[in-house]
Amino acid sequence: MSDSSSALRIVWIYPDLLSTYGDKGNVLVLRRRAELRGIPVEEVHVHSSDPVPAEGDIYLLGGGEDRPQILAAERLRADGGLKRAAERGACVFSVCAGYQIIGETYGDDADNPLPGVGIMDIRSGRGETRGVGEIVADVDPALGVGRITGFENHQGRTAIGASATPLSQVVTGVGNDGRTEGAYQGQILGTYLHGPALPRNPALADLLLRWRVGQIPPLDPSWGERLHEERLAAAL
Amino acid sequence: MSELPLRAQLAAVLGKGAATLSRATGRGDGSVIGGRVALKVEPDLLAKLARGRRLTLVSATNGKTTTTRLIASALRELGDIATNEHGANMPTGHITALANSPEARNGVLEVDEKYLPQVLRQTNPAVVVLMNLSRDQMDRASEINLLAKKWRDALSRSEAHVVANADDPLVAWAGLGARHATWVAAGQRWKEDSWCCPECGGHLKRDPDPHWECPECGLRRPEATWAVDNDNDTVTDSNGQPMRLELGLPGDANRANAAIAMATAAAYGIHPKQSLPRLREIRSVAGRYTSVVTDGVEVRLLLAKNPAGWLESFAVLSRPHVPVLLSVNAQIPDGKDTSWLWDVDYTVLRGRRVFVMGERRTDLALRLETDGVPFEIADTVGDVVTRLKSEQSGITMVDVIANYTAFQQIRTAYGRVQ
């Protein structure tokens, strides 16, 4: 946890630009799964006109439309707070547009490469087709997460560089390129599962918590696990 | 009809035939199939059917069907009105509506958001009405910033008079592209899609509500000449005259819809004193806000398709002792993606008895659990009523909030009550 506080500090980056569809779910579920284990949480929402604090534990970035995505990337680069936090070893969880802009480059609507925040060794551009629909993927066994499920809705394609590792292998859906889905590098993790990726994958939420606080006790299975199973069954 | 060229006449007749067949065989109300058949024969039919009429196009994310109905009622002052009152809001539905009322000189058409630029070009309307724009069915709809841009471009190339909500920044920005506009301070409860300036992307300053402006590029709320006052249930017209609304439809959203309808009627020269009594008579629109009585219990039906709609529905719920049933499906007309459920704040339901139903009730269950709202699982409205009656004999009312196909299923189960 952060040095200055006994609470787990969750920083939601730019809800005004990067909160297109259900991204708030990631904040809510992370908070709930921490609190159910007795971990106090401090939640910080950072608007695009405000500086990003460097002393957070978990930074969340959501999805965004083309123009807000470009604005968010420009502002994050100018601000520098997220990069400083990443260099300090903080955890970053990003979905969809948020995933693309934490990489080295991403494509605008005409597929011109634009500079990203540069905290993960990935490069994104635009594909021929839009990936829309349920996605299922098997996460790298080293992370102990298992199979993930979500909804994807993106034109982007992402190439993973040598310093990053694919998050998962696609079972059904598109993800990065039809074969792998998402990426991670240290405690920085990105995925094309848009919106409420953590509500639909409680094990992924718990991975982020483990990264920050070490061992955590298991929770009794609840509606999150049930939804996870239901959506896997529906998508396969 | 006699003014139409022969090909268009034939197309309209064929379309009507298909619509009648569709109704007779129980496939639907015919509004879509009729138009589809007609368009095959005459692709330019919509423009031809619109020629010589004074049309109003109504578009928004929420409230299109209701506002179209309100405006059509107000304009009946002028005689017959051509309108797509069943909510078939794409060009096929517009063709059917216009073909069905060949003599009507005036028309009011509900238009799907994505189709507005195209329908605007083809029909050359007198008035375009815009109420709100928010996230909706992202898996099949366009990005809303892009949509607002398309609206703005289409309006800037049109002579249409715009009647629009000044309090919704995306709508206002689109309407500011028009040459003539009447601005209505109609309010905006859902603000999560309008923190970002549509002109430059700056973070909008929205204080004091409903004022908004962009500190970076200076874009600001246009000066409104009509205003809704929800607390006092009044609308003030462009002469500064406040009028008590006392509508038959509930809630702030319908006050906004009524104000916009009155401002639209005024653009046709109809005084609010004439339009308002017509609006008050409307108590239900395409089954929305209808109550059905089942087993002695009044079941009130509210349709809500997206976060902004759910927020409005929560605001019109009955008193806290009245149970509420939430039903969500994810079929194609609903959008297959339920991510939007996470954008709705359910904490207002704490303290109320809540049931969840529909294909995606597990999504709802997790969502409510996360917000600390206790709930029960249900299969049908009938089951809920039976369960409630067996536990508390005094139960008299249940509210139901459902998204599109879930709502239609419930209506069908109750014989498509109006």
XYZ file of C-alpha atoms in Angstrom:
654
model
C 0.000 0.000 0.000
C 1.058 3.596 -0.328
C 3.666 4.910 2.029
C 1.626 7.823 3.295
C -1.575 6.027 4.231
C -2.792 2.755 5.717
C -5.564 2.583 3.139
C -5.361 1.056 -0.329
C -5.446 4.047 -2.627
C -7.437 3.460 -5.838
C -7.020 6.240 -8.403
C -9.610 6.444 -11.188
C -8.031 8.379 -14.033
C -10.172 10.784 -16.046
C -13.744 9.581 -15.507
C -14.738 12.579 -17.669
C -12.831 11.282 -20.715
C -12.290 7.568 -20.144
C -15.580 6.218 -18.841
C -17.548 5.215 -21.870
C -19.493 2.191 -20.788
C -19.498 0.628 -17.342
C -15.890 1.425 -16.444
C -17.028 2.522 -13.003
C -17.695 -1.165 -12.290
C -13.964 -1.798 -11.962
C -13.629 0.821 -9.224
C -16.686 -0.469 -7.366
C -15.729 -4.147 -7.434
C -12.088 -3.588 -6.542
C -13.214 -1.527 -3.605
C -15.778 -4.068 -2.481
C -13.450 -7.068 -2.709
C -10.828 -5.169 -0.703
C -13.280 -4.045 1.971
C -14.796 -7.520 2.355
C -11.296 -8.578 3.441
C -10.983 -5.724 5.903
C -8.662 -3.635 3.718
C -9.629 0.046 3.992
C -9.861 1.840 0.643
C -9.347 5.431 -0.343
C -10.864 6.261 -3.722
C -9.539 9.207 -5.758
C -11.241 10.404 -8.956
C -8.935 12.534 -11.100
C -10.579 14.771 -13.710
C -8.693 15.547 -16.906
C -8.122 19.121 -15.718
C -6.442 17.931 -12.489
C -2.959 16.498 -11.839
C -2.573 12.721 -11.453
C -1.213 11.970 -7.966
C 1.964 9.847 -8.074
C 1.291 8.166 -4.713
C -1.557 5.770 -5.569
C -1.661 1.987 -5.273
C -3.899 0.991 -8.184
C -4.579 3.280 -11.149
C -7.629 2.520 -13.276
C -8.103 3.664 -16.865
C -11.327 3.037 -18.773
C -12.471 3.105 -22.377
C -13.022 6.180 -24.516
C -14.218 7.349 -27.906
C -11.605 8.415 -30.482
C -11.383 12.100 -29.571
C -11.498 11.691 -25.783
C -8.852 8.955 -26.148
C -6.476 11.360 -27.908
C -7.142 14.098 -25.344
C -6.581 11.698 -22.456
C -3.258 10.522 -23.895
C -2.082 14.105 -24.506
C -3.012 15.187 -20.998
C -1.481 12.148 -19.306
C 1.764 12.677 -21.197
C 1.860 16.364 -20.289
C 1.003 15.613 -16.655
C 3.598 12.898 -16.077
C 1.978 11.628 -12.846
C 0.997 8.226 -14.200
C 4.467 7.601 -15.586
C 6.067 8.527 -12.273
C 3.661 6.201 -10.462
C 4.463 3.350 -12.866
C 8.201 3.900 -12.423
C 7.634 3.685 -8.693
C 6.057 0.248 -9.237
C 2.378 1.119 -8.782
C -0.296 -1.134 -10.247
C -2.111 0.059 -13.393
C -5.241 -1.616 -14.727
C -6.454 -0.325 -18.074
C -9.157 -1.385 -20.492
C -9.807 -0.731 -24.167
C -8.781 2.864 -25.084
C -7.004 3.058 -21.730
C -5.017 -0.070 -22.641
C -3.922 1.392 -25.968
C -2.750 4.757 -24.631
C -0.478 3.363 -21.913
C 1.614 1.798 -24.708
C 4.342 3.357 -26.845
C 2.014 4.314 -29.712
C -1.648 3.965 -30.655
C -3.587 4.787 -33.824
C -5.969 7.706 -34.327
C -9.129 7.358 -36.453
C -7.026 7.536 -39.664
C -4.525 5.042 -38.170
C -1.743 7.593 -37.820
C 0.473 6.517 -34.914
C 0.261 8.838 -31.910
C 2.540 8.700 -28.880
C 1.142 6.951 -25.815
C 2.093 7.342 -22.158
C 4.833 4.767 -22.727
C 4.590 2.693 -19.570
C 4.080 -0.622 -21.356
C 5.947 -2.101 -24.303
C 2.986 -2.399 -26.689
C 2.030 -0.684 -29.943
C -1.549 -0.379 -31.183
C -3.070 0.458 -34.547
C -6.372 -0.022 -36.301
C -7.511 -3.315 -37.733
C -9.630 -3.963 -40.804
C -12.650 -5.019 -38.796
C -14.222 -4.073 -35.511
C -14.126 -6.690 -32.769
C -17.555 -6.677 -31.134
C -18.932 -9.391 -28.908
C -18.254 -11.795 -26.099
C -14.620 -12.747 -25.615
C -13.108 -15.637 -23.665
C -9.388 -16.059 -23.027
C -7.029 -18.168 -20.896
C -4.744 -16.022 -18.757
C -1.003 -16.749 -18.502
C -0.840 -19.556 -15.872
C 1.883 -17.612 -14.034
C -0.802 -15.153 -12.871
C -3.184 -17.729 -11.359
C -6.316 -16.131 -12.774
C -7.665 -18.866 -15.056
C -10.156 -18.125 -17.797
C -11.527 -14.604 -18.298
C -14.720 -13.414 -19.950
C -15.832 -10.016 -21.144
C -17.323 -7.939 -23.898
C -15.060 -6.346 -26.488
C -15.912 -3.455 -28.809
C -12.858 -2.026 -30.559
C -11.180 -1.478 -33.900
C -7.690 -1.557 -32.393
C -5.063 -4.263 -32.789
C -2.103 -4.454 -30.443
C 1.401 -5.830 -30.891
C 3.246 -6.897 -27.734
C 6.915 -5.858 -27.438
C 9.724 -7.830 -25.803
C 9.370 -6.263 -22.339
C 5.657 -7.041 -22.029
C 3.906 -10.425 -21.906
C 0.555 -11.328 -23.463
C -2.053 -11.493 -20.730
C -3.931 -14.423 -22.224
C -4.605 -16.694 -25.193
C -7.891 -16.074 -27.005
C -10.435 -18.897 -26.880
C -13.134 -16.926 -28.690
C -13.136 -13.315 -29.849
C -10.451 -10.967 -31.196
C -8.399 -9.358 -28.409
C -4.953 -8.104 -29.535
C -4.839 -9.902 -32.866
C -7.182 -12.884 -32.762
C -4.593 -14.981 -30.878
C -3.607 -13.188 -27.694
C -5.601 -10.828 -25.499
C -4.225 -8.040 -23.323
C -0.743 -7.630 -21.902
C 1.127 -7.169 -18.634
C 4.499 -5.847 -17.594
C 5.339 -5.859 -13.896
C 2.148 -4.676 -12.198
C 0.861 -2.879 -15.278
C -1.975 -4.736 -16.953
C -4.150 -3.908 -19.953
C -7.026 -5.668 -21.697
C -9.555 -5.221 -24.500
C -12.295 -6.581 -22.213
C -14.091 -3.277 -21.977
C -16.118 -1.725 -19.200
C -16.747 -3.935 -16.162
C -13.892 -6.403 -16.738
C -13.248 -6.852 -13.005
C -16.912 -7.492 -12.014
C -17.066 -10.262 -14.605
C -13.703 -11.705 -13.515
C -13.359 -11.695 -9.715
C -10.044 -13.597 -9.970
C -8.570 -10.761 -12.032
C -9.671 -8.221 -9.403
C -8.034 -10.379 -6.741
C -4.786 -10.523 -8.752
C -4.530 -6.720 -8.559
C -5.195 -6.811 -4.819
C -2.575 -9.561 -4.311
C -0.024 -7.507 -6.228
C -0.495 -4.631 -3.787
C -1.144 -6.262 -0.419
C 0.295 -9.782 -0.730
C -1.706 -12.818 0.334
C -5.449 -12.236 0.708
C -8.005 -14.622 2.170
C -10.482 -16.163 -0.291
C -14.075 -14.875 -0.274
C -17.152 -17.075 -0.338
C -18.345 -17.453 -3.940
C -21.038 -14.933 -4.676
C -22.812 -13.318 -7.625
C -19.532 -12.338 -9.278
C -18.412 -15.975 -9.563
C -21.876 -16.979 -10.708
C -21.947 -14.331 -13.433
C -18.439 -15.382 -14.498
C -19.553 -19.003 -14.956
C -22.773 -17.996 -16.703
C -21.045 -15.771 -19.227
C -18.366 -18.376 -19.969
C -21.093 -20.927 -20.628
C -23.005 -18.485 -22.829
C -19.938 -17.505 -24.897
C -18.581 -21.000 -25.556
C -51.586 11.144 -52.848
C -52.539 12.412 -56.286
C -49.560 14.779 -56.287
C -47.161 11.855 -56.148
C -45.569 10.538 -59.316
C -46.977 7.225 -60.484
C -44.020 5.138 -59.330
C -44.213 6.607 -55.833
C -47.968 5.983 -55.746
C -47.432 2.365 -56.696
C -44.715 2.015 -54.085
C -46.950 3.471 -51.384
C -49.833 1.156 -52.315
C -47.569 -1.901 -52.312
C -46.153 -0.849 -48.987
C -49.619 -0.540 -47.498
C -50.500 -3.993 -48.848
C -47.462 -5.519 -47.147
C -48.283 -3.727 -43.905
C -51.854 -5.040 -43.942
C -50.577 -8.548 -44.612
C -48.087 -8.254 -41.765
C -50.840 -7.252 -39.348
C -53.265 -9.882 -40.617
C -50.717 -12.657 -40.169
C -49.854 -11.442 -36.698
C -46.219 -10.670 -37.542
C -46.226 -7.086 -36.357
C -47.973 -3.743 -36.730
C -46.687 -3.408 -40.309
C -44.813 -0.116 -39.867
C -41.474 -1.556 -40.911
C -42.308 -4.147 -43.554
C -44.611 -1.741 -45.394
C -41.887 0.838 -45.744
C -39.338 -1.790 -46.742
C -41.473 -3.050 -49.622
C -42.217 0.490 -50.775
C -38.533 1.520 -50.735
C -37.646 -1.369 -53.062
C -39.960 0.092 -55.706
C -39.064 3.762 -55.183
C -35.813 4.504 -53.331
C -36.610 8.225 -53.328
C -40.021 7.658 -51.792
C -39.386 9.367 -48.452
C -38.424 12.647 -50.149
C -41.429 12.409 -52.428
C -43.864 11.676 -49.617
C -42.445 14.551 -47.571
C -42.713 17.121 -50.355
C -45.226 19.917 -49.728
C -45.666 19.096 -46.033
C -44.495 20.892 -42.924
C -42.651 18.212 -40.965
C -41.127 18.111 -37.510
C -38.394 15.538 -36.830
C -37.872 14.487 -33.216
C -34.619 12.887 -32.084
C -32.869 12.129 -28.786
C -31.560 9.151 -26.862
C -34.525 9.157 -24.473
C -38.099 10.397 -24.784
C -38.475 10.372 -28.575
C -41.696 8.370 -28.689
C -43.329 10.347 -25.893
C -42.324 13.753 -27.257
C -43.437 12.811 -30.762
C -46.822 11.904 -29.315
C -47.007 15.165 -27.346
C -46.110 17.292 -30.368
C -48.540 15.413 -32.613
C -51.329 16.025 -30.084
C -50.521 19.734 -29.916
C -50.391 20.063 -33.711
C -53.799 18.395 -34.185
C -55.011 21.954 -33.631
C -54.042 22.398 -37.296
C -55.838 19.317 -38.644
C -54.647 15.829 -39.590
C -51.100 14.891 -38.611
C -48.937 12.214 -40.191
C -46.936 10.526 -37.445
C -45.152 7.252 -36.596
C -46.781 6.876 -33.209
C -45.752 3.238 -32.729
C -42.093 4.187 -32.554
C -40.927 2.743 -35.923
C -38.285 5.448 -36.162
C -36.206 4.546 -39.206
C -36.952 5.621 -42.808
C -39.172 2.586 -43.432
C -41.375 3.685 -40.546
C -41.403 7.288 -41.801
C -42.564 6.153 -45.226
C -45.388 4.138 -43.705
C -46.476 7.061 -41.536
C -46.531 9.524 -44.427
C -48.158 7.081 -46.858
C -50.890 6.342 -44.320
C -51.867 10.030 -44.094
C -51.661 11.305 -47.659
C -53.873 14.335 -46.949
C -52.088 15.530 -43.803
C -50.253 18.796 -44.468
C -48.361 18.541 -41.198
C -46.359 15.678 -39.802
C -44.306 14.704 -36.746
C -41.737 11.955 -37.160
C -39.705 10.272 -34.464
C -36.235 9.673 -35.888
C -33.562 7.265 -34.668
C -30.453 9.264 -33.680
C -28.233 7.644 -36.305
C -30.705 8.323 -39.116
C -31.346 11.984 -38.322
C -28.814 13.468 -40.824
C -30.128 11.285 -43.655
C -33.827 11.876 -42.898
C -33.137 15.589 -42.491
C -31.645 15.736 -45.992
C -34.466 13.731 -47.547
C -37.467 15.378 -45.918
C -36.407 19.018 -45.628
C -38.328 19.480 -42.364
C -39.638 22.775 -40.986
C -38.585 21.939 -37.420
C -36.031 19.607 -35.825
C -36.458 18.809 -32.137
C -33.469 17.615 -30.072
C -33.794 16.706 -26.402
C -30.789 14.742 -25.121
C -27.846 12.611 -26.168
C -26.250 10.007 -23.910
C -24.576 6.580 -24.027
C -26.862 3.926 -25.424
C -26.296 0.437 -26.842
C -22.627 0.913 -27.585
C -22.303 -2.411 -29.400
C -24.504 -1.263 -32.254
C -24.827 2.500 -31.934
C -22.386 5.151 -32.963
C -20.109 6.981 -30.572
C -22.144 9.879 -29.272
C -19.520 12.573 -29.813
C -19.369 11.505 -33.438
C -23.155 11.459 -33.606
C -23.365 15.022 -32.234
C -20.857 16.094 -34.905
C -22.999 14.519 -37.644
C -26.102 16.269 -36.274
C -24.264 19.573 -36.210
C -23.029 19.215 -39.802
C -26.460 18.202 -41.102
C -28.201 21.069 -39.288
C -25.704 23.631 -40.557
C -26.679 22.700 -44.115
C -30.409 22.910 -43.433
C -32.970 25.691 -43.153
C -34.850 23.852 -40.406
C -35.779 25.653 -37.220
C -34.259 23.812 -34.269
C -36.041 23.448 -30.939
C -33.464 22.068 -28.533
C -32.495 21.539 -24.925
C -29.924 24.179 -23.965
C -29.006 22.270 -20.787
C -27.512 19.257 -22.593
C -24.088 20.394 -23.884
C -23.865 17.811 -26.678
C -27.359 18.647 -27.935
C -26.757 22.385 -27.638
C -23.485 22.161 -29.535
C -25.222 20.231 -32.339
C -28.110 22.740 -32.391
C -25.734 25.699 -32.482
C -24.935 24.609 -36.026
C -28.460 25.596 -37.132
C -29.433 29.002 -38.511
C -32.541 29.360 -36.352
C -33.099 27.914 -32.906
C -35.449 28.068 -29.958
C -33.628 27.073 -26.772
C -35.467 25.391 -23.940
C -33.954 25.081 -20.449
C -35.311 21.560 -20.094
C -32.790 20.179 -17.596
C -30.339 17.284 -17.663
C -30.272 14.745 -14.836
C -27.713 12.365 -16.437
C -24.468 14.316 -16.867
C -21.871 11.555 -17.233
C -21.565 11.995 -20.990
C -21.149 15.731 -20.937
C -18.196 16.613 -18.761
C -16.082 16.976 -21.845
C -16.478 20.013 -24.157
C -17.849 18.884 -27.539
C -15.889 21.667 -29.258
C -12.396 21.288 -27.780
C -12.479 18.494 -25.180
C -11.915 20.766 -22.175
C -13.443 19.803 -18.827
C -16.770 21.672 -18.687
C -17.575 23.892 -15.757
C -21.172 23.061 -14.782
C -21.910 25.405 -11.972
C -24.426 26.633 -11.006
C -26.614 24.033 -12.695
C -27.936 24.308 -15.408
C -25.302 26.765 -16.592
C -22.328 25.201 -18.349
C -19.311 26.561 -20.132
C -15.900 25.491 -21.331
C -13.067 27.393 -19.627
C -10.753 26.488 -22.517
C -12.607 27.464 -25.703
C -15.470 29.539 -24.303
C -18.315 27.382 -25.643
C -21.264 28.010 -23.361
C -24.902 27.242 -22.824
C -27.086 29.226 -25.239
C -29.584 31.630 -23.689
C -32.899 29.826 -23.275
C -36.238 31.507 -23.946
C -38.330 28.668 -22.501
C -37.667 27.099 -19.107
C -38.962 24.221 -16.999
C -39.251 24.596 -13.225
C -39.612 21.077 -11.842
C -40.111 22.104 -8.227
C -43.082 24.285 -9.085
C -44.342 22.116 -11.963
C -44.292 25.059 -14.357
C -43.064 26.009 -17.798
C -42.204 29.602 -18.636
C -42.686 30.529 -22.283
C -40.788 33.017 -24.409
C -42.998 35.849 -23.093
C -41.914 35.083 -19.535
C -45.340 33.702 -18.692
C -45.240 30.780 -16.206
C -47.894 28.064 -16.654
C -48.734 25.176 -14.333
C -48.131 21.929 -16.225
C -50.216 19.346 -14.279
C -49.441 16.609 -16.789
C -50.942 13.129 -16.878
C -47.422 11.698 -17.433
C -45.101 11.502 -14.416
C -41.649 12.891 -13.750
C -39.202 15.622 -14.654
C -38.307 14.029 -17.988
C -41.910 14.417 -19.125
C -42.008 18.039 -17.957
C -39.010 18.584 -20.202
C -40.713 16.738 -23.062
C -43.874 18.811 -22.626
C -41.971 22.110 -22.574
C -40.217 21.155 -25.784
C -43.547 20.099 -27.327
C -45.103 23.455 -26.397
C -42.139 25.365 -27.812
C -42.450 23.325 -31.010
C -46.179 24.012 -31.254
C -45.440 27.713 -30.713
C -43.115 27.590 -33.743
C -46.229 26.547 -35.710
C -48.135 29.485 -34.209
C -50.034 27.477 -31.593
C -50.265 29.270 -28.259
C -49.347 27.297 -25.098
C -52.894 27.910 -23.815
C -54.094 25.789 -26.741
C -51.368 23.123 -26.682
C -51.099 22.486 -22.948
C -54.640 21.098 -22.415
C -53.984 18.592 -25.228
C -50.754 17.464 -23.564
C -52.461 17.000 -20.202
C -54.854 14.435 -21.684
C -52.039 11.977 -22.449
C -51.559 9.390 -19.698
C -49.666 6.638 -21.478
C -47.516 6.368 -24.615
C -47.035 2.981 -26.332
C -47.664 1.211 -23.029
C -45.209 3.335 -21.029
C -46.453 4.537 -17.639
C -49.434 2.203 -18.030
C -50.718 0.306 -15.035
C -52.147 -3.179 -15.325
C -54.107 -4.682 -12.472
C -53.202 -8.273 -11.763
C -54.738 -10.211 -8.893
C -55.854 -6.942 -7.326
C -52.373 -5.418 -7.460
C -51.591 -2.403 -9.649
C -48.440 -3.072 -11.690
C -46.955 0.119 -13.160
C -44.740 -0.294 -16.229
C -41.744 1.974 -16.837
C -39.476 1.563 -19.859
C -35.797 2.424 -19.373
C -33.188 1.473 -21.928
C -29.954 3.119 -20.813
C -28.357 4.766 -17.755
C -30.050 8.130 -18.338
C -33.421 6.402 -18.651
C -32.924 4.361 -15.473
C -32.016 7.481 -13.561
C -35.268 9.131 -14.690
C -37.252 6.011 -13.805
C -35.827 5.888 -10.284
C -36.974 9.479 -9.872
C -40.614 8.572 -10.576
C -40.810 5.448 -8.398
C -43.708 5.283 -5.990
C -43.276 5.664 -2.241
C -40.589 3.457 -0.613
C -43.023 0.793 0.651
C -43.924 -0.047 -2.959
C -41.756 -2.950 -4.216
C -39.868 -2.567 -7.486
C -39.113 -5.215 -10.077
C -36.151 -4.690 -12.426
C -35.957 -6.666 -15.658
C -33.065 -6.656 -18.134
C -32.606 -8.540 -21.390
C -29.708 -8.335 -23.852
C -31.211 -9.086 -27.220
C -30.244 -7.171 -30.368
C -32.749 -4.299 -29.865
C -31.475 -3.917 -26.272
C -27.801 -4.174 -27.199
C -25.967 -7.414 -26.392
C -23.652 -5.671 -23.954
C -24.839 -5.053 -20.396
C -21.836 -2.970 -19.315
C -24.102 0.069 -18.938
C -25.695 -1.448 -15.838
C -22.531 -0.384 -13.994
C -23.122 3.276 -14.859
C -26.434 3.379 -12.994
C -26.365 4.235 -9.278
C -28.695 1.780 -7.509
C -28.076 2.978 -3.967
C -31.346 4.960 -4.156
C -33.138 1.584 -4.010
C -31.819 0.799 -0.516
C -34.704 0.345 1.885
C -37.054 -0.779 -0.874
C -38.061 -4.356 -1.654
C -36.353 -5.192 -4.967
C -36.822 -8.107 -7.375
C -34.635 -8.879 -10.405
C -35.791 -10.635 -13.547
C -34.944 -11.126 -17.233
C -32.184 -12.838 -19.228
C -29.456 -10.858 -17.515
C -30.726 -10.950 -13.963
C -27.373 -12.295 -12.763
C -25.710 -9.091 -14.033
C -28.346 -7.132 -12.121
C -27.844 -9.304 -9.039
C -24.087 -8.645 -8.918
C -24.668 -4.965 -9.612
C -27.152 -4.619 -6.737
C -24.958 -6.678 -4.400
C -22.045 -4.334 -5.166
C -24.203 -1.323 -4.304
C -25.410 -2.963 -1.086
C -29.025 -3.294 -2.199
C -30.783 -6.514 -1.008
C -32.838 -8.198 -3.736
C -34.754 -11.344 -4.657
C -34.702 -13.327 -7.910
C -37.942 -13.697 -9.887
C -39.161 -15.330 -13.110
C -42.312 -13.401 -14.008
C -44.342 -10.405 -12.841
C -47.118 -12.845 -11.908
C -44.771 -14.790 -9.623
C -43.742 -11.608 -7.857
C -47.355 -10.558 -7.307
C -48.254 -14.019 -5.988
C -45.265 -14.061 -3.658
C -46.017 -10.570 -2.329
C -49.722 -11.317 -1.823
C -48.974 -14.486 0.129
C -46.732 -12.519 2.486
C -48.632 -9.243 2.895
C -52.327 -9.199 2.057
C -52.415 -5.395 1.995
C -50.107 -5.113 -1.022
C -51.678 -2.851 -3.672
C -48.895 -1.724 -5.974
C -45.660 -2.809 -7.701
C -43.412 -0.719 -9.985
C -41.650 -2.425 -12.894
C -38.622 -0.968 -14.697
C -37.577 -2.897 -17.784
C -35.401 -2.399 -20.835
C -36.771 -2.719 -24.351
C -37.437 -6.400 -25.052
C -38.027 -7.127 -21.367
C -40.702 -4.415 -21.415
C -42.272 -5.821 -24.587
C -42.373 -9.315 -23.045
C -44.242 -8.006 -20.025
C -46.639 -6.015 -22.216
C -47.295 -9.066 -24.362
C -47.994 -11.147 -21.260
C -50.651 -8.590 -20.338
C -52.192 -8.412 -23.808
C -50.332 -5.314 -25.056
C -52.319 -2.936 -22.887
C -52.226 0.724 -23.877
